[in-house]
Tab-separated table of C-alpha atoms in Angstrom:
chain	number	residue	atom	x	y	z
A	22	TYR	CA	-8.190	-6.591	0.293
A	23	ILE	CA	-5.480	-6.754	2.916
A	24	THR	CA	-3.831	-9.858	1.453
A	25	LEU	CA	-3.918	-8.456	-2.083
A	26	HIS	CA	-2.709	-5.055	-0.911
A	27	ARG	CA	0.340	-6.591	0.712
A	28	ALA	CA	1.023	-8.807	-2.316
A	29	PHE	CA	0.834	-5.774	-4.619
A	30	HIS	CA	3.406	-3.843	-2.616
A	31	LEU	CA	5.745	-6.830	-2.425
A	32	ALA	CA	5.431	-7.391	-6.187
A	33	LEU	CA	6.332	-3.728	-6.786
A	34	ALA	CA	9.358	-4.062	-4.554
A	35	GLN	CA	10.427	-7.199	-6.418
A	36	ALA	CA	9.972	-5.410	-9.752
A	37	THR	CA	12.697	-2.955	-8.738
A	38	GLN	CA	15.198	-5.829	-8.785
A	39	ASN	CA	16.807	-4.073	-5.820
A	40	SER	CA	17.500	-6.450	-2.943
A	41	VAL	CA	17.477	-3.627	-0.382
A	42	VAL	CA	14.011	-2.501	-1.468
A	43	VAL	CA	12.727	-6.089	-1.479
A	44	GLN	CA	14.138	-6.861	1.960
A	45	THR	CA	12.812	-3.593	3.382
A	46	GLU	CA	9.333	-4.370	2.087
A	47	ARG	CA	9.481	-7.933	3.387
A	48	SER	CA	10.576	-6.687	6.808
A	49	PHE	CA	7.777	-4.155	6.850
A	50	LEU	CA	5.202	-6.774	5.886
A	51	GLU	CA	6.543	-9.211	8.476
A	52	SER	CA	6.210	-6.555	11.188
A	53	MET	CA	2.536	-6.297	10.262
A	54	ASP	CA	1.987	-10.056	10.355
A	55	HIS	CA	0.729	-10.528	13.885
A	56	ALA	CA	-2.770	-10.877	15.267
A	57	GLY	CA	-2.991	-7.376	16.777
A	58	TRP	CA	-2.042	-5.642	13.551
A	59	ARG	CA	-4.347	-7.850	11.450
A	60	ASP	CA	-7.250	-7.129	13.815
A	61	MET	CA	-6.583	-3.390	13.578
A	62	GLU	CA	-6.528	-3.555	9.779
A	63	GLN	CA	-9.762	-5.513	9.620
A	64	GLN	CA	-11.528	-3.224	12.059
A	65	ALA	CA	-10.202	0.030	10.616
A	66	TYR	CA	-10.165	-0.619	6.888
A	67	LEU	CA	-12.766	-3.163	5.978
A	68	PRO	CA	-16.064	-2.226	7.634
A	69	ASN	CA	-16.284	1.523	7.096
A	70	ARG	CA	-13.572	2.682	4.732
A	71	ARG	CA	-15.047	1.833	1.336
A	72	GLU	CA	-14.189	5.209	-0.234
A	73	TYR	CA	-10.644	5.143	1.165
A	74	LEU	CA	-10.074	1.597	-0.102
A	75	SER	CA	-11.538	2.394	-3.529
A	76	ARG	CA	-9.168	5.327	-3.867
A	77	SER	CA	-6.272	3.113	-2.814
A	78	VAL	CA	-7.153	0.607	-5.532
A	79	GLU	CA	-7.299	3.432	-8.086
A	80	GLU	CA	-3.860	4.587	-6.972
A	81	HIS	CA	-2.533	1.032	-7.315
A	82	ARG	CA	-3.879	0.892	-10.872
A	83	GLY	CA	-2.146	4.166	-11.702
A	84	ILE	CA	1.139	2.898	-10.285
A	85	LEU	CA	0.821	-0.345	-12.234
A	86	ASP	CA	-0.011	1.546	-15.437
A	87	ALA	CA	3.154	3.625	-15.035
A	88	VAL	CA	5.254	0.502	-14.400
A	89	ARG	CA	3.771	-1.242	-17.445
A	90	ALA	CA	4.529	1.844	-19.552
A	91	GLY	CA	8.128	1.761	-18.345
A	92	ASP	CA	7.763	5.231	-16.833
A	93	GLY	CA	9.821	4.992	-13.662
A	94	ARG	CA	9.475	8.681	-12.843
A	95	GLN	CA	5.684	8.539	-13.034
A	96	ALA	CA	5.555	5.280	-11.050
A	97	SER	CA	7.761	6.807	-8.355
A	98	GLU	CA	5.645	9.965	-8.138
A	99	ARG	CA	2.429	7.970	-7.917
A	100	MET	CA	3.886	5.688	-5.274
A	101	HIS	CA	5.048	8.679	-3.245
A	102	ARG	CA	1.558	10.238	-3.402
A	103	HIS	CA	0.032	6.900	-2.384
A	104	PHE	CA	2.278	6.608	0.681
A	105	SER	CA	1.797	10.272	1.577
A	106	ARG	CA	-1.988	9.947	1.491
A	107	HIS	CA	-1.833	6.799	3.615
A	108	GLU	CA	0.448	8.460	6.181
A	109	GLU	CA	-1.772	11.541	6.287
A	110	ALA	CA	-4.909	9.439	6.807
A	111	GLY	CA	-3.197	7.518	9.596
A	112	SER	CA	-2.073	10.634	11.418
A	113	LEU	CA	-5.515	12.211	11.110
A	114	GLU	CA	-7.208	9.124	12.496
A	115	GLY	CA	-4.944	8.358	15.407
A	116	GLY	CA	-2.484	6.087	13.626
A	117	VAL	CA	-4.892	3.961	11.608
């Protein structure tokens, strides 16, 4: 999940054809590419977060559907909701 999740977000950034967005996403992903962060992801997301991860995958599908339809406004709104939910979950669970 983690590898595919990161690849999905990088592919979305690349689809914007905006070098600033792509570089920002790459920098963000690189900051998460160390053993401590990977351990936290595996411990926090994989064992006991099935519902959370399933919802995330559903959100990714919705974002992809909007991109495929050429609906930038809808894709942007769905992406914003996805990030907002992730940030809210992290703040509620002590940064996870």
